[in-house]
Coordinates of N, CA and C in Angstrom, one line a residue:
M1 N 131.7 101.3 49.8 CA 133.0 101.5 50.4 C 133.7 100.1 50.4
K2 N 135.0 100.2 50.2 CA 135.8 99.0 50.1 C 136.3 98.6 51.5
S3 N 136.2 97.4 51.8 CA 136.6 96.9 53.1 C 138.1 96.7 53.1
L4 N 138.8 97.3 54.0 CA 140.3 97.1 54.1 C 140.5 96.0 55.1
R5 N 141.3 95.0 54.7 CA 141.6 93.9 55.6 C 143.0 94.2 56.1
L6 N 143.1 94.2 57.5 CA 144.4 94.5 58.1 C 145.1 93.2 58.5
P7 N 146.3 93.2 58.5 CA 147.1 92.0 58.9 C 146.8 91.9 60.4
P8 N 146.8 90.6 60.9 CA 146.4 90.4 62.3 C 147.3 91.1 63.3
F9 N 148.6 91.2 63.1 CA 149.4 91.9 64.1 C 149.1 93.4 64.1
L10 N 148.7 94.0 63.0 CA 148.4 95.4 63.0 C 147.0 95.6 63.7
Y11 N 146.1 94.7 63.5 CA 144.8 94.8 64.1 C 144.9 94.6 65.6
A12 N 145.8 93.7 66.1 CA 146.0 93.4 67.5 C 146.7 94.7 68.1
S13 N 147.6 95.3 67.4 CA 148.2 96.5 67.9 C 147.2 97.6 68.0
L14 N 146.3 97.8 67.1 CA 145.3 98.8 67.2 C 144.4 98.6 68.4
V15 N 143.9 97.4 68.5 CA 143.0 97.1 69.6 C 143.7 97.3 70.9
A16 N 145.0 96.9 71.1 CA 145.7 97.1 72.3 C 145.9 98.6 72.5
A17 N 146.2 99.4 71.5 CA 146.4 100.8 71.6 C 145.1 101.5 72.1
V18 N 144.0 101.0 71.6 CA 142.7 101.6 72.1 C 142.4 101.3 73.5
F19 N 142.5 100.0 73.9 CA 142.1 99.6 75.2 C 143.1 99.9 76.3
L20 N 144.4 99.9 75.9 CA 145.4 100.2 76.9 C 145.9 101.6 76.9
G21 N 145.8 102.2 75.8 CA 146.3 103.6 75.6 C 147.8 103.5 75.2
P22 N 148.2 104.5 74.4 CA 149.5 104.5 73.9 C 150.6 104.6 75.0
S23 N 150.3 105.3 76.1 CA 151.3 105.5 77.2 C 151.5 104.2 77.9
Q24 N 150.5 103.4 78.0 CA 150.7 102.1 78.7 C 151.4 101.1 77.8
L25 N 151.1 101.2 76.6 CA 151.8 100.2 75.6 C 153.3 100.4 75.6
S26 N 153.7 101.6 75.6 CA 155.2 101.9 75.5 C 155.8 101.6 76.9
A27 N 155.0 101.7 77.9 CA 155.6 101.5 79.3 C 155.7 100.0 79.6
Q28 N 155.0 99.1 78.9 CA 155.1 97.7 79.2 C 156.3 97.1 78.6
P29 N 157.0 96.3 79.4 CA 158.2 95.7 78.9 C 157.8 94.6 77.9
G30 N 158.5 94.4 76.8 CA 158.2 93.4 75.8 C 157.0 93.7 75.0
S31 N 156.5 94.9 75.0 CA 155.3 95.2 74.2 C 155.7 95.5 72.8
L32 N 154.8 95.4 71.9 CA 155.1 95.6 70.5 C 155.3 97.1 70.3
D33 N 156.2 97.4 69.4 CA 156.3 98.8 69.1 C 155.2 99.2 68.2
V34 N 154.4 100.2 68.6 CA 153.3 100.7 67.8 C 153.8 101.8 66.9
Q35 N 153.7 101.6 65.7 CA 154.1 102.6 64.7 C 153.0 103.6 64.6
P36 N 153.4 104.8 64.3 CA 152.3 105.9 64.2 C 151.4 105.4 63.1
I37 N 150.1 105.9 63.3 CA 149.1 105.5 62.3 C 149.4 106.2 61.0
Q38 N 149.4 105.4 60.0 CA 149.7 106.0 58.7 C 148.5 106.2 57.8
S39 N 147.6 105.3 57.7 CA 146.5 105.4 56.7 C 145.3 106.0 57.3
V40 N 144.4 106.4 56.5 CA 143.1 107.0 56.9 C 142.3 105.8 57.5
E41 N 142.4 104.7 56.9 CA 141.6 103.5 57.4 C 142.0 103.1 58.8
E42 N 143.3 103.2 59.0 CA 143.8 102.9 60.4 C 143.2 103.9 61.4
R43 N 143.2 105.1 61.0 CA 142.7 106.2 61.9 C 141.2 106.0 62.1
R44 N 140.5 105.6 61.0 CA 139.0 105.4 61.1 C 138.7 104.3 62.1
I45 N 139.5 103.2 62.0 CA 139.3 102.0 62.9 C 139.6 102.4 64.3
L46 N 140.7 103.1 64.5 CA 141.1 103.5 65.8 C 140.1 104.5 66.4
L47 N 139.6 105.4 65.7 CA 138.6 106.3 66.1 C 137.3 105.5 66.5
S48 N 136.9 104.6 65.6 CA 135.8 103.8 65.9 C 135.9 103.0 67.2
L49 N 137.1 102.4 67.4 CA 137.3 101.7 68.6 C 137.3 102.6 69.9
Q50 N 137.8 103.8 69.7 CA 137.8 104.7 70.8 C 136.4 105.1 71.2
E51 N 135.6 105.4 70.1 CA 134.2 105.8 70.4 C 133.5 104.6 71.0
E52 N 133.7 103.4 70.6 CA 133.0 102.2 71.2 C 133.5 102.1 72.7
R53 N 134.7 102.3 72.9 CA 135.2 102.2 74.3 C 134.5 103.3 75.2
A54 N 134.4 104.5 74.7 CA 133.8 105.6 75.4 C 132.3 105.3 75.7
R55 N 131.7 104.7 74.6 CA 130.3 104.4 74.8 C 130.1 103.3 75.8
L56 N 131.0 102.3 75.8 CA 130.9 101.2 76.8 C 131.2 101.7 78.2
E57 N 132.1 102.6 78.4 CA 132.4 103.2 79.7 C 131.2 104.0 80.2
D58 N 130.6 104.8 79.3 CA 129.4 105.6 79.6 C 128.3 104.6 80.1
R59 N 128.1 103.6 79.3 CA 127.0 102.6 79.6 C 127.3 102.0 81.0
D60 N 128.6 101.6 81.2 CA 129.0 101.0 82.5 C 128.6 102.0 83.6
R61 N 128.9 103.3 83.5 CA 128.6 104.3 84.5 C 127.1 104.4 84.7
Q62 N 126.3 104.3 83.6 CA 124.9 104.4 83.8 C 124.4 103.2 84.5
L63 N 124.9 102.0 84.2 CA 124.5 100.8 84.9 C 124.8 100.8 86.3
D64 N 126.0 101.3 86.7 CA 126.4 101.5 88.1 C 125.4 102.4 88.8
Q65 N 125.1 103.5 88.2 CA 124.2 104.4 88.8 C 122.8 103.8 89.0
R66 N 122.3 103.1 88.0 CA 121.0 102.4 88.1 C 121.0 101.4 89.2
E67 N 122.2 100.7 89.3 CA 122.3 99.7 90.4 C 122.2 100.3 91.7
M68 N 122.9 101.5 91.9 CA 122.9 102.2 93.2 C 121.4 102.7 93.5
E69 N 120.7 103.2 92.5 CA 119.4 103.6 92.6 C 118.5 102.4 93.1
L70 N 118.7 101.3 92.4 CA 117.9 100.1 92.7 C 118.1 99.6 94.2
K71 N 119.4 99.7 94.6 CA 119.7 99.3 96.0 C 119.1 100.2 96.9
S72 N 119.1 101.5 96.6 CA 118.5 102.5 97.5 C 116.9 102.3 97.6
L73 N 116.3 102.0 96.4 CA 114.9 101.7 96.4 C 114.6 100.5 97.2
Q74 N 115.4 99.5 97.0 CA 115.2 98.2 97.7 C 115.3 98.4 99.2
T75 N 116.2 99.2 99.7 CA 116.3 99.5 101.1 C 115.1 100.3 101.6
E76 N 114.6 101.2 100.8 CA 113.4 101.9 101.1 C 112.2 101.0 101.2
V77 N 112.0 100.1 100.2 CA 110.9 99.2 100.2 C 111.0 98.3 101.5
D78 N 112.2 97.7 101.8 CA 112.4 96.9 102.9 C 112.0 97.6 104.2
K79 N 112.4 98.9 104.3 CA 112.0 99.7 105.5 C 110.5 99.9 105.6
K80 N 109.8 100.2 104.5 CA 108.4 100.3 104.5 C 107.7 99.0 104.9
L81 N 108.2 97.9 104.4 CA 107.6 96.6 104.7 C 107.8 96.3 106.2
D82 N 108.9 96.6 106.8 CA 109.1 96.5 108.2 C 108.1 97.3 109.0
E83 N 107.9 98.6 108.5 CA 107.0 99.5 109.2 C 105.5 98.9 109.1
L84 N 105.2 98.4 107.9 CA 103.9 97.8 107.7 C 103.7 96.6 108.6
N85 N 104.7 95.8 108.7 CA 104.6 94.6 109.6 C 104.4 95.0 111.1
V86 N 105.1 96.1 111.5 CA 104.9 96.6 112.9 C 103.5 97.1 113.1
L87 N 103.0 97.8 112.1 CA 101.6 98.3 112.2 C 100.6 97.2 112.1
R88 N 100.8 96.2 111.3 CA 99.9 95.1 111.3 C 99.9 94.3 112.6
Q89 N 101.0 94.2 113.3 CA 101.0 93.5 114.6 C 100.3 94.4 115.6
Q90 N 100.5 95.7 115.5 CA 99.8 96.5 116.5 C 98.3 96.5 116.3
F91 N 97.9 96.4 115.0 CA 96.5 96.4 114.7 C 95.9 95.0 115.2
E92 N 96.6 93.9 115.0 CA 96.1 92.6 115.4 C 96.0 92.6 116.9
Q93 N 96.9 93.3 117.6 CA 96.9 93.3 119.1 C 95.7 94.1 119.5
L94 N 95.4 95.3 118.9 CA 94.3 96.1 119.2 C 93.0 95.3 119.0
L95 N 92.9 94.6 117.9 CA 91.7 93.8 117.6 C 91.5 92.7 118.7
A96 N 92.6 92.1 119.1 CA 92.5 91.1 120.2 C 92.0 91.7 121.5
E97 N 92.6 92.8 121.8 CA 92.2 93.5 123.0 C 90.7 93.9 123.0
R98 N 90.2 94.4 121.8 CA 88.8 94.8 121.6 C 87.9 93.5 121.8
D99 N 88.3 92.4 121.2 CA 87.6 91.2 121.3 C 87.5 90.7 122.7
N100 N 88.6 90.8 123.4 CA 88.6 90.4 124.9 C 87.7 91.3 125.7
L101 N 87.7 92.6 125.4 CA 86.9 93.6 126.1 C 85.4 93.4 125.8
E102 N 85.1 93.1 124.5 CA 83.7 92.8 124.2 C 83.2 91.5 124.9
A103 N 84.0 90.5 124.9 CA 83.7 89.3 125.6 C 83.4 89.5 127.1
E104 N 84.3 90.3 127.7 CA 84.2 90.6 129.1 C 82.9 91.4 129.4
R105 N 82.6 92.4 128.5 CA 81.4 93.2 128.7 C 80.1 92.3 128.5
L106 N 80.2 91.4 127.5 CA 79.1 90.5 127.2 C 78.8 89.6 128.4
G107 N 79.9 89.1 129.0 CA 79.8 88.3 130.2 C 79.1 89.1 131.4
E108 N 79.5 90.3 131.6 CA 78.9 91.2 132.6 C 77.4 91.4 132.3
L109 N 77.1 91.7 131.0 CA 75.7 91.9 130.6 C 74.9 90.7 130.8
S110 N 75.5 89.5 130.6 CA 74.8 88.2 130.8 C 74.4 88.1 132.3
L111 N 75.4 88.4 133.2 CA 75.1 88.4 134.6 C 74.0 89.3 135.0
M112 N 74.0 90.5 134.4 CA 72.9 91.5 134.8 C 71.6 90.9 134.4
Y113 N 71.4 90.4 133.2 CA 70.2 89.9 132.7 C 69.8 88.6 133.5
E114 N 70.7 87.9 134.0 CA 70.5 86.7 134.8 C 69.9 87.1 136.1
K115 N 70.3 88.2 136.7 CA 69.8 88.6 138.0 C 68.4 89.4 137.9
M116 N 68.0 89.7 136.6 CA 66.8 90.4 136.4 C 65.6 89.5 136.5
D117 N 64.4 90.0 136.7 CA 63.2 89.2 136.6 C 63.1 88.7 135.2
P118 N 62.8 87.4 135.0 CA 62.8 86.7 133.7 C 61.8 87.4 132.7
V119 N 60.7 87.8 133.2 CA 59.7 88.4 132.3 C 60.2 89.7 131.8
K120 N 60.8 90.6 132.6 CA 61.4 91.9 132.2 C 62.6 91.7 131.3
A121 N 63.4 90.7 131.7 CA 64.6 90.4 130.9 C 64.2 89.9 129.5
A122 N 63.2 89.0 129.4 CA 62.8 88.5 128.1 C 62.2 89.5 127.2
A123 N 61.5 90.5 127.8 CA 61.0 91.6 127.0 C 62.1 92.5 126.4
I124 N 63.1 92.7 127.2 CA 64.2 93.5 126.7 C 65.0 92.7 125.6
I125 N 65.4 91.5 125.9 CA 66.2 90.7 125.0 C 65.5 90.5 123.7
S126 N 64.1 90.4 123.7 CA 63.4 90.2 122.5 C 63.6 91.4 121.5
T127 N 63.9 92.6 122.0 CA 64.1 93.7 121.2 C 65.5 93.9 120.7
L128 N 66.4 93.1 121.3 CA 67.8 93.3 120.9 C 68.2 92.6 119.6
D129 N 69.3 92.9 119.0 CA 69.8 92.3 117.8 C 70.0 90.8 118.2
E130 N 69.7 89.9 117.3 CA 69.8 88.4 117.6 C 71.2 88.0 118.0
E131 N 72.2 88.5 117.3 CA 73.6 88.2 117.6 C 73.9 88.5 119.1
L132 N 73.5 89.7 119.5 CA 73.7 90.2 120.9 C 72.9 89.3 121.9
A133 N 71.7 89.1 121.5 CA 70.8 88.3 122.4 C 71.4 86.9 122.6
I134 N 71.9 86.3 121.5 CA 72.5 84.9 121.6 C 73.7 85.0 122.5
G135 N 74.5 86.1 122.3 CA 75.7 86.2 123.2 C 75.4 86.3 124.6
I136 N 74.3 87.0 124.9 CA 73.8 87.2 126.3 C 73.4 85.8 126.8
L137 N 72.5 85.1 126.1 CA 72.0 83.8 126.5 C 73.2 82.8 126.7
A138 N 74.2 82.9 125.8 CA 75.3 82.0 125.9 C 76.1 82.2 127.2
G139 N 76.1 83.4 127.7 CA 76.9 83.7 128.9 C 76.1 83.4 130.2
M140 N 74.8 83.1 130.1 CA 74.0 82.8 131.2 C 74.0 81.3 131.6
R141 N 73.6 81.0 132.8 CA 73.4 79.7 133.2 C 72.2 79.1 132.4
K142 N 72.2 77.8 132.2 CA 71.2 77.2 131.4 C 69.8 77.4 132.0
K143 N 69.7 77.3 133.2 CA 68.4 77.4 133.9 C 67.8 78.8 133.7
S144 N 68.7 79.8 133.9 CA 68.2 81.2 133.7 C 67.9 81.5 132.2
A145 N 68.7 81.0 131.3 CA 68.4 81.2 129.9 C 67.1 80.6 129.5
G146 N 66.8 79.4 130.1 CA 65.6 78.7 129.8 C 64.4 79.5 130.3
K147 N 64.5 80.1 131.4 CA 63.4 80.9 132.0 C 63.2 82.1 131.0
L148 N 64.3 82.7 130.6 CA 64.1 83.9 129.7 C 63.4 83.5 128.4
L149 N 63.8 82.4 127.8 CA 63.2 81.9 126.5 C 61.7 81.5 126.8
N150 N 61.4 81.0 127.9 CA 60.1 80.6 128.3 C 59.2 81.9 128.3
N151 N 59.7 83.0 128.7 CA 58.9 84.2 128.8 C 58.9 85.1 127.6
M152 N 59.5 84.6 126.5 CA 59.5 85.4 125.2 C 58.4 84.9 124.3
E153 N 58.1 85.7 123.3 CA 57.2 85.3 122.3 C 57.7 84.1 121.6
R154 N 56.9 83.2 121.2 CA 57.3 81.9 120.7 C 58.2 82.0 119.5
K155 N 57.9 82.8 118.5 CA 58.6 83.0 117.3 C 60.1 83.5 117.6
K156 N 60.1 84.5 118.4 CA 61.4 85.0 118.8 C 62.3 84.0 119.6
A157 N 61.6 83.3 120.5 CA 62.4 82.2 121.3 C 62.8 81.1 120.3
A158 N 62.0 80.7 119.3 CA 62.4 79.7 118.4 C 63.6 80.2 117.5
S159 N 63.5 81.4 117.1 CA 64.5 82.0 116.2 C 65.9 82.0 117.0
L160 N 65.8 82.5 118.2 CA 67.0 82.6 119.0 C 67.6 81.1 119.3
S161 N 66.7 80.2 119.6 CA 67.1 78.8 119.9 C 67.8 78.2 118.7
R162 N 67.2 78.4 117.5 CA 67.8 77.9 116.2 C 69.2 78.5 116.0
R163 N 69.3 79.8 116.1 CA 70.6 80.5 116.0 C 71.6 80.1 117.1
F164 N 71.1 79.9 118.2 CA 72.0 79.5 119.4 C 72.6 78.1 119.1
S165 N 71.7 77.2 118.6 CA 72.2 75.9 118.3 C 72.9 75.7 117.0
N166 N 73.0 76.8 116.2 CA 73.7 76.8 114.9 C 73.0 75.9 113.9
I167 N 71.7 75.7 114.1 CA 70.9 75.0 113.1 C 70.7 75.9 111.9
E168 N 70.4 77.1 112.1 CA 70.1 78.1 111.1 C 71.4 78.9 110.9
P169 N 71.9 79.0 109.7 CA 73.1 79.8 109.5 C 72.8 81.3 109.6
E170 N 73.8 82.0 110.0 CA 73.6 83.5 110.2 C 73.4 84.2 108.9

């Protein structure tokens, strides 16, 4: 196909006609008089420019819609993040309350074992989980804890003493 080279003023007129529309061109003062399209090549170029304009407008609409969708999704994500942060704070608060309650109960348990006969208390503590036994011993006065350890089997007393002093890792 042979390429037709248009004079610059004609090309500018065609581009203006496509982007502004014929009604706007004639309504503007001082605008160029656009002559009716004469050749097939001029019509083909004009049609091509109109198609390109329509395609660009369609793409612009699609981009606007995607932008709105993205903004909506971003709002939704931000809302979910806020909800998760609230839940995380509530969870941390519940954990802190549980830890405080456990510490309080362990303190009360320590007082109970402290008031018991050291032989009986040593027999019971020997059967407990080492972590719980250490917590109980830590909550007792030193003299009472010493009496308890004195009344335990040597291996168990040594094991609890090591764990209590953090010599042996957990």
